[in-house]
Short mmCIF file of C-alpha atoms and ligand atoms in Angstrom, two decimals:
data_model
loop_
_atom_site.label_atom_id
_atom_site.label_comp_id
_atom_site.label_asym_id
_atom_site.label_seq_id
_atom_site.Cartn_x
_atom_site.Cartn_y
_atom_site.Cartn_z
CA MET A 1 49.16 178.73 10.20
CA ILE A 2 45.52 178.47 10.96
CA PRO A 3 44.49 180.42 14.21
CA MET A 4 41.57 179.62 16.54
CA VAL A 5 40.19 183.12 15.31
CA ASP A 6 41.46 185.77 12.78
CA LEU A 7 40.07 189.11 13.73
CA GLN A 8 41.93 190.83 10.90
CA ARG A 9 39.80 189.25 8.30
CA GLN A 10 36.62 190.57 9.45
CA TYR A 11 38.19 194.11 10.08
CA GLN A 12 39.46 194.22 6.45
CA GLN A 13 35.99 193.49 5.16
CA LEU A 14 34.20 196.09 7.37
CA LYS A 15 37.14 198.55 7.35
CA PRO A 16 35.46 201.55 5.63
CA ASP A 17 32.32 201.31 7.91
CA ILE A 18 34.27 200.82 11.25
CA ASP A 19 36.84 203.43 10.43
CA ALA A 20 34.03 205.90 9.71
CA ALA A 21 32.13 204.91 12.80
CA VAL A 22 35.28 205.57 14.98
CA GLN A 23 36.04 208.90 13.32
CA ASP A 24 32.45 210.06 13.75
CA VAL A 25 32.85 209.52 17.66
CA LEU A 26 36.16 211.20 17.54
CA SER A 27 34.56 214.19 15.57
CA GLN A 28 31.52 214.31 17.99
CA SER A 29 33.84 214.01 20.97
CA GLN A 30 30.95 212.79 23.15
CA PHE A 31 32.89 209.70 24.73
CA ILE A 32 30.87 208.61 27.62
CA LEU A 33 27.31 207.31 27.06
CA GLY A 34 26.78 209.06 23.77
CA LEU A 35 24.39 208.36 20.95
CA ASN A 36 26.06 205.09 19.96
CA VAL A 37 25.54 203.50 23.43
CA ALA A 38 21.87 204.64 23.41
CA ALA A 39 21.32 203.46 19.71
CA LEU A 40 23.08 200.13 20.40
CA GLU A 41 20.80 199.59 23.48
CA LYS A 42 17.72 200.02 21.55
CA GLU A 43 18.76 197.81 18.65
CA ILE A 44 19.82 194.95 21.01
CA ALA A 45 16.72 195.22 23.07
CA ALA A 46 14.52 194.99 19.87
CA TYR A 47 16.61 192.17 18.61
CA HIS A 48 15.67 190.10 21.72
CA GLY A 49 12.13 191.37 21.87
CA ARG A 50 13.06 192.82 25.23
CA ALA A 51 12.02 196.10 26.73
CA PHE A 52 15.15 197.38 28.03
CA ALA A 53 19.05 196.89 27.36
CA ILE A 54 21.84 198.46 29.32
CA GLY A 55 25.41 198.66 28.03
CA VAL A 56 28.17 197.98 30.61
CA ALA A 57 31.96 197.69 30.51
CA SER A 58 32.14 193.93 30.13
CA GLY A 59 30.52 190.66 30.13
CA THR A 60 31.66 189.95 33.77
CA ASP A 61 30.15 193.39 34.76
CA ALA A 62 26.87 192.49 32.96
CA LEU A 63 26.67 189.33 35.34
CA LEU A 64 27.72 191.19 38.42
CA LEU A 65 25.25 194.16 37.95
CA ALA A 66 22.45 191.89 36.90
CA LEU A 67 22.94 189.61 40.15
CA ARG A 68 22.89 192.83 42.21
CA ALA A 69 19.85 194.29 40.38
CA CYS A 70 18.14 190.87 41.21
CA GLY A 71 18.84 191.40 44.83
CA ILE A 72 21.46 188.73 45.47
CA CYS A 73 22.93 189.19 48.85
CA PRO A 74 25.84 187.79 51.01
CA GLY A 75 24.98 184.19 51.85
CA ASP A 76 22.48 183.67 49.21
CA GLU A 77 23.04 180.45 47.07
CA VAL A 78 23.31 180.81 43.25
CA ILE A 79 23.19 177.60 41.14
CA THR A 80 25.38 177.41 38.06
CA THR A 81 27.62 175.19 35.97
CA PRO A 82 31.21 174.19 36.82
CA PHE A 83 32.00 174.06 33.13
CA THR A 84 32.25 177.67 32.04
CA PHE A 85 34.62 180.61 32.13
CA ILE A 86 35.50 181.68 35.55
CA ALA A 87 33.53 185.06 35.35
CA THR A 88 30.21 183.25 35.74
CA ALA A 89 31.07 182.01 39.27
CA GLU A 90 33.46 184.77 40.16
CA VAL A 91 30.66 187.38 40.19
CA ILE A 92 28.62 185.11 42.69
CA ALA A 93 31.76 185.02 45.07
CA LEU A 94 32.33 188.79 44.63
CA LEU A 95 28.91 189.44 46.14
CA GLN A 96 29.78 187.06 48.95
CA ALA A 97 27.10 184.74 47.77
CA VAL A 98 27.75 181.13 47.39
CA PRO A 99 28.15 179.37 43.92
CA VAL A 100 26.43 175.94 43.79
CA PHE A 101 27.68 173.83 41.01
CA VAL A 102 25.44 171.38 39.09
CA ASP A 103 26.96 168.79 36.70
CA ILE A 104 26.58 169.14 32.93
CA GLU A 105 25.09 167.23 29.97
CA PRO A 106 27.67 165.20 28.14
CA ASP A 107 26.68 166.37 24.64
CA THR A 108 25.83 170.10 25.10
CA PHE A 109 28.25 170.71 27.87
CA ASN A 110 25.44 172.93 29.56
CA ILE A 111 24.02 172.64 33.10
CA ASP A 112 22.03 169.43 33.38
CA PRO A 113 18.46 170.37 34.39
CA GLU A 114 17.77 166.87 35.90
CA LYS A 115 20.36 167.48 38.44
CA ILE A 116 19.51 171.07 39.46
CA GLU A 117 16.48 170.31 41.86
CA GLN A 118 18.48 168.21 44.24
CA LYS A 119 20.82 171.27 44.92
CA ILE A 120 17.99 173.76 45.53
CA THR A 121 17.83 174.81 49.29
CA ALA A 122 15.86 177.42 51.40
CA ARG A 123 18.89 179.71 50.66
CA THR A 124 18.81 179.19 46.87
CA ARG A 125 18.03 182.57 45.10
CA ALA A 126 18.94 182.34 41.55
CA ILE A 127 20.21 180.02 38.71
CA ILE A 128 22.85 181.20 35.98
CA PRO A 129 22.34 179.08 33.11
CA VAL A 130 25.28 179.44 30.60
CA HIS A 131 24.73 178.89 26.79
CA LEU A 132 28.14 177.45 26.38
CA PHE A 133 29.97 177.49 22.93
CA GLY A 134 26.75 179.00 21.56
CA HIS A 135 24.35 176.04 22.37
CA PRO A 136 21.24 177.11 24.29
CA ALA A 137 20.77 175.69 27.86
CA ALA A 138 17.64 173.62 28.56
CA MET A 139 15.65 176.74 29.20
CA THR A 140 12.27 175.05 29.21
CA ALA A 141 13.28 173.03 32.32
CA VAL A 142 15.25 175.85 33.88
CA MET A 143 12.24 178.30 33.62
CA GLY A 144 10.01 175.53 34.98
CA LEU A 145 12.24 175.43 38.03
CA ALA A 146 12.30 179.00 38.44
CA GLU A 147 8.50 179.27 38.54
CA LYS A 148 8.33 176.29 41.00
CA TYR A 149 10.93 177.74 43.58
CA LYS A 150 10.55 181.43 42.74
CA LEU A 151 14.09 181.82 41.69
CA LYS A 152 15.73 184.45 39.61
CA ILE A 153 17.38 183.44 36.17
CA ILE A 154 20.27 185.32 34.77
CA GLU A 155 21.27 183.92 31.58
CA ASP A 156 25.12 183.97 30.63
CA CYS A 157 24.77 184.62 26.95
CA ALA A 158 28.52 185.66 26.53
CA GLN A 159 29.22 183.03 23.92
CA ALA A 160 25.56 182.76 22.15
CA PHE A 161 24.54 185.96 20.73
CA GLY A 162 21.75 185.18 18.24
CA ALA A 163 21.35 181.46 19.46
CA GLU A 164 17.68 180.29 19.68
CA HIS A 165 15.65 177.87 21.82
CA HIS A 166 12.51 176.81 20.21
CA GLY A 167 12.40 179.99 18.27
CA LYS A 168 13.15 182.39 20.93
CA LYS A 169 16.55 184.31 21.40
CA VAL A 170 18.62 183.17 24.43
CA GLY A 171 18.69 186.17 26.66
CA ALA A 172 14.90 186.49 26.34
CA PHE A 173 14.02 183.96 28.81
CA GLY A 174 15.37 184.96 32.18
CA ASP A 175 15.00 188.09 34.46
CA CYS A 176 18.14 189.11 32.94
CA GLY A 177 20.18 188.16 29.79
CA CYS A 178 23.96 189.06 29.89
CA PHE A 179 26.19 189.50 26.89
CA SER A 180 29.90 190.02 26.25
CA PHE A 181 31.51 192.07 23.37
CA PHE A 182 35.00 190.73 24.18
CA PRO A 183 36.85 190.86 20.67
CA SER A 184 36.55 187.03 20.09
CA LYS A 185 32.73 186.78 20.84
CA ASN A 186 30.24 186.25 18.09
CA LEU A 187 29.27 189.83 18.33
CA ALA A 188 32.25 191.91 19.55
CA GLY A 189 34.00 195.23 19.72
CA TYR A 190 37.64 195.98 19.79
CA GLY A 191 38.10 195.98 23.36
CA ASP A 192 35.86 195.14 26.48
CA GLY A 193 32.05 195.66 26.59
CA GLY A 194 28.91 194.03 27.71
CA MET A 195 25.16 194.44 27.83
CA ILE A 196 22.17 193.35 29.96
CA VAL A 197 18.65 192.72 28.44
CA THR A 198 15.48 192.66 30.70
CA ASP A 199 11.86 193.32 30.57
CA ASP A 200 11.57 194.61 34.08
CA GLU A 201 11.70 198.48 34.43
CA GLN A 202 12.94 198.53 37.95
CA THR A 203 15.67 196.08 37.16
CA ALA A 204 16.59 198.12 34.24
CA LYS A 205 16.60 201.37 36.24
CA LYS A 206 18.73 199.83 39.00
CA ILE A 207 21.38 198.51 36.49
CA ARG A 208 21.43 202.03 34.92
CA MET A 209 22.25 203.53 38.32
CA LEU A 210 24.78 200.74 39.33
CA ARG A 211 26.82 201.26 36.11
CA ASN A 212 27.17 204.95 36.76
CA HIS A 213 28.25 205.06 40.50
CA GLY A 214 24.89 204.50 41.86
CA SER A 215 23.52 207.65 40.32
CA SER A 216 20.57 208.83 38.14
CA VAL A 217 20.88 212.48 38.87
CA ARG A 218 24.44 213.88 38.49
CA TYR A 219 26.16 213.90 41.95
CA HIS A 220 23.26 212.41 43.72
CA HIS A 221 24.12 208.72 44.57
CA SER A 222 21.37 206.42 45.75
CA LEU A 223 23.47 203.21 45.62
CA ILE A 224 27.06 202.27 45.96
CA GLY A 225 27.86 201.36 42.26
CA TYR A 226 30.44 200.95 39.76
CA ASN A 227 32.19 202.68 36.94
CA SER A 228 30.96 200.16 34.46
CA ARG A 229 29.79 202.11 31.31
CA LEU A 230 29.92 200.75 27.72
CA ASP A 231 32.53 202.86 25.90
CA GLU A 232 31.20 204.93 23.08
CA ILE A 233 33.99 204.05 20.56
CA GLN A 234 33.16 200.29 21.24
CA ALA A 235 29.42 200.88 20.84
CA ALA A 236 30.07 202.65 17.46
CA ILE A 237 32.11 199.48 16.28
CA ILE A 238 29.64 197.06 17.78
CA ARG A 239 26.89 198.83 15.88
CA VAL A 240 28.57 198.25 12.52
CA LYS A 241 29.14 194.52 13.23
CA PHE A 242 25.63 194.13 14.77
CA ARG A 243 24.09 194.83 11.05
CA TYR A 244 25.93 191.61 10.01
CA ILE A 245 25.48 189.38 13.08
CA ASP A 246 22.91 186.98 11.54
CA SER A 247 25.14 186.44 8.56
CA PHE A 248 28.12 185.94 10.66
CA ASN A 249 26.27 183.27 12.64
CA ALA A 250 25.16 181.67 9.49
CA SER A 251 28.68 181.42 8.26
CA ARG A 252 29.76 179.85 11.52
CA ARG A 253 26.89 177.28 11.04
CA ALA A 254 28.01 176.63 7.55
CA ASN A 255 31.50 175.93 8.83
CA ALA A 256 30.09 173.51 11.39
CA ARG A 257 28.39 171.80 8.63
CA ILE A 258 31.61 171.37 6.53
CA TYR A 259 33.28 170.08 9.63
CA ARG A 260 30.77 167.51 10.16
CA THR A 261 30.89 166.42 6.63
CA LEU A 262 34.71 165.88 6.65
CA LEU A 263 35.53 164.69 10.00
CA HIS A 264 35.57 160.92 10.61
CA LYS A 265 33.91 159.95 13.80
CA ASN A 266 36.55 157.53 14.87
CA GLY A 267 35.56 157.35 18.47
CA MET A 268 35.00 161.15 18.68
CA ALA A 269 31.80 163.02 19.63
CA LEU A 270 31.02 166.08 17.45
CA PRO A 271 29.04 168.98 18.73
CA THR A 272 25.20 168.34 19.02
CA GLU A 273 22.41 170.54 18.03
CA ARG A 274 19.44 169.63 20.24
CA LEU A 275 15.97 169.47 18.47
CA GLY A 276 14.44 172.97 18.46
CA CYS A 277 17.74 174.71 19.17
CA ARG A 278 19.82 177.04 16.86
CA HIS A 279 23.60 176.64 17.84
CA VAL A 280 25.59 179.63 16.89
CA TYR A 281 28.95 177.80 17.17
CA HIS A 282 31.12 180.21 19.26
CA GLN A 283 33.30 177.21 19.39
CA PHE A 284 33.24 173.93 17.45
CA THR A 285 34.10 171.61 20.27
CA ILE A 286 34.72 167.85 19.86
CA ARG A 287 35.28 165.31 22.61
CA SER A 288 37.92 162.37 22.17
CA ALA A 289 39.87 160.27 24.62
CA ARG A 290 42.73 161.05 22.20
CA ARG A 291 42.43 164.67 22.68
CA ASP A 292 46.04 165.40 23.65
CA ARG A 293 47.38 163.45 20.63
CA ILE A 294 45.03 165.32 18.31
CA MET A 295 46.08 168.59 19.68
CA ALA A 296 49.72 167.72 19.24
CA ALA A 297 49.19 166.77 15.70
CA LEU A 298 47.46 170.02 14.93
CA GLN A 299 50.13 172.03 16.42
CA GLU A 300 52.79 170.15 14.46
CA ASN A 301 50.97 171.18 11.28
CA GLY A 302 50.67 174.89 12.29
CA ILE A 303 46.97 174.52 13.36
CA ALA A 304 45.80 176.08 16.59
CA SER A 305 43.42 174.46 19.00
CA ALA A 306 42.21 175.10 22.49
CA VAL A 307 40.94 173.22 25.42
CA TYR A 308 37.89 175.11 27.05
CA TYR A 309 38.01 174.38 29.97
CA PRO A 310 40.79 172.25 31.36
CA VAL A 311 39.75 172.64 34.98
CA PRO A 312 36.07 172.74 36.18
CA LEU A 313 35.36 175.65 38.49
CA HIS A 314 34.75 173.51 41.66
CA ARG A 315 38.52 172.32 41.10
CA GLN A 316 39.93 175.81 40.85
CA GLU A 317 42.27 177.00 43.40
CA ALA A 318 40.15 180.13 43.80
CA PHE A 319 37.23 178.18 45.12
CA ALA A 320 39.46 175.69 47.13
CA GLY A 321 38.07 177.19 50.46
CA GLY A 322 34.36 177.13 49.19
CA ASP A 323 31.63 174.69 49.98
CA ALA A 324 31.93 173.23 46.38
CA ALA A 325 35.55 172.26 46.55
CA GLY A 326 34.84 168.42 47.55
CA ASP A 327 31.99 168.04 44.98
CA ARG A 328 32.19 165.21 42.53
CA LEU A 329 30.94 166.32 39.25
CA ALA A 330 31.75 163.40 36.94
CA CYS A 331 30.72 164.67 33.62
CA ALA A 332 32.37 168.01 33.85
CA GLU A 333 35.61 166.33 34.97
CA THR A 334 35.45 163.90 32.19
CA CYS A 335 34.81 166.66 29.66
CA ALA A 336 37.61 168.75 30.92
CA GLY A 337 39.87 165.78 29.97
CA GLU A 338 38.43 165.28 26.57
CA VAL A 339 37.20 168.36 24.94
CA LEU A 340 39.08 170.17 22.17
CA SER A 341 37.94 173.36 20.29
CA LEU A 342 38.96 173.56 16.64
CA PRO A 343 39.40 176.87 14.82
CA MET A 344 36.00 178.66 14.29
CA PHE A 345 35.19 181.95 12.87
CA PRO A 346 32.91 183.35 10.03
CA GLU A 347 35.72 184.00 7.88
CA LEU A 348 37.42 180.46 8.14
CA SER A 349 37.66 179.04 4.58
CA GLN A 350 36.45 175.54 3.39
CA ASP A 351 40.12 174.83 2.30
CA GLU A 352 41.31 175.65 5.92
CA ILE A 353 38.70 173.26 7.37
CA ARG A 354 39.59 170.49 4.85
CA ILE A 355 43.37 170.95 6.12
CA ILE A 356 42.26 170.82 9.55
CA CYS A 357 40.07 167.71 9.26
CA ASP A 358 42.82 165.92 7.30
CA VAL A 359 45.19 166.16 10.22
CA VAL A 360 42.45 165.28 12.81
CA ASN A 361 41.40 162.14 10.76
CA HIS A 362 45.02 160.92 10.49
CA VAL A 363 45.55 160.75 14.21
CA SER A 364 45.44 157.18 15.48
C1 LIG B 1 33.56 185.86 27.86
C2 LIG B 1 32.72 185.22 28.92
C3 LIG B 1 32.40 185.94 29.98
C4 LIG B 1 32.96 187.19 30.45
O1 LIG B 1 32.91 188.32 29.51
P1 LIG B 1 34.10 189.47 29.48
O2 LIG B 1 33.36 190.53 28.58
O3 LIG B 1 35.36 188.95 29.13
O4 LIG B 1 34.12 190.04 30.79
C5 LIG B 1 31.52 185.30 30.86
N1 LIG B 1 30.96 184.05 30.76
C6 LIG B 1 31.32 183.44 29.73
C7 LIG B 1 30.75 182.09 29.53
C8 LIG B 1 32.29 183.96 28.77
O5 LIG B 1 32.60 183.21 27.68
#
C-alpha cells in the first residue's frame, strides 16, 4: 500500500525533538499564546523577509482575518480562482462579499493573469491568488494589476510554504500572505493552525486583535473578533519541523524529478515549473484524458491517488445562488475532469515512485 502522504515516517524521524517540544509545553503549562507562538511568528516573518507574522487557528481563518484586516465589506467583489480548496472563496462569502471567479492556466492550474482585468469592476477590492499545488501564481502580473487598480492582494499560500517566484518567497508579495499548518501541508502541525505575514503595522495590529476577540487590552474589546489563536502545542511542533522545511521541500523536488524521469508522457501532461519559479510540489498533479482508468489501475495495485479538485467552485452547490453560478470557465472545467495527484511527500522512496510509474505507464 502506497498512501498519498505518510505522516508516520516524518514523525518517527523527528520523534525525540517533537516529543521533547510537546513535553516542554506541558511542563511550562502556558497553553495560549505562549513562547512558542511568539517565537514561530518571529521565525516565519524572518523567513519571508516580512516585518510581522501572526499565528491563527487555521489557514481558513488566516484568509478570513486577512480579508477583514484589509477592509473587505459586504458587497465588495473579490477576484479569485475557481480551481482551489473551498476555503479560498468560502471566506469571501462569509464576509458577505462576492467571489468573482477567473479561469485558470492549463499548465500551472493557477489563476490566468490575462483574464483578470476583464472581471475588474468599480466594486472590485481585492484579488486572492492561490499558489496551487506548490507552484507560484503569476505574481508579476497580479501585482501590476493591484497597483493599477488599487486592489488589495491576499495570497493563499496554504499549499506553497517555501515556494519562490523570481527569488522571492510566496507570501512576500501581497498585502497579506496566508499559510495553513494542516497536517498534510508542506509545513504542518499535528492539528489545525495557520499564519498571516504582512509588512503593514496597522494590518498586523488589527489581525492580532481579531484573533483574540477584538481585544488588545484584556477585557477591552475594540472590534467584534474571533477566537482564532494558534495553539501553543502546535506551534512547538511546527517550530521543530520548520528547521527542516527547506530540506523537506528539496526532497519533494527530488521526488518530482524521479517521477519526470520515469513517467512515459503517453498523452499525459506532467507538472510544469515556469521559468524563474521554484515549485515545492505540495502535490504532483498530472493531466490525462484517461484519468479515471489510471486511477482505477493504481487502486487495483494498492496505490492511492486523488482528484484535486473534481468540482470547480463556481459549480459547487454552496455557490449555486451566487453571481458566478452561470459562469463558463472552460479551463477549470476541463482540468477538473483530467487532473490526478499522485503520492507525494518528502519521505516517499525512489522504489515506491518506480512502482507507481510502472502502473501508470501500463495503462492504455
Ligand atoms: C488547506 C487549504 C486552505 C485551508 O487551510 P486550513 O488550515 O485547512 O483551514 C486554504 N486554501 C488552500 C488552497 C488550501 O489548500
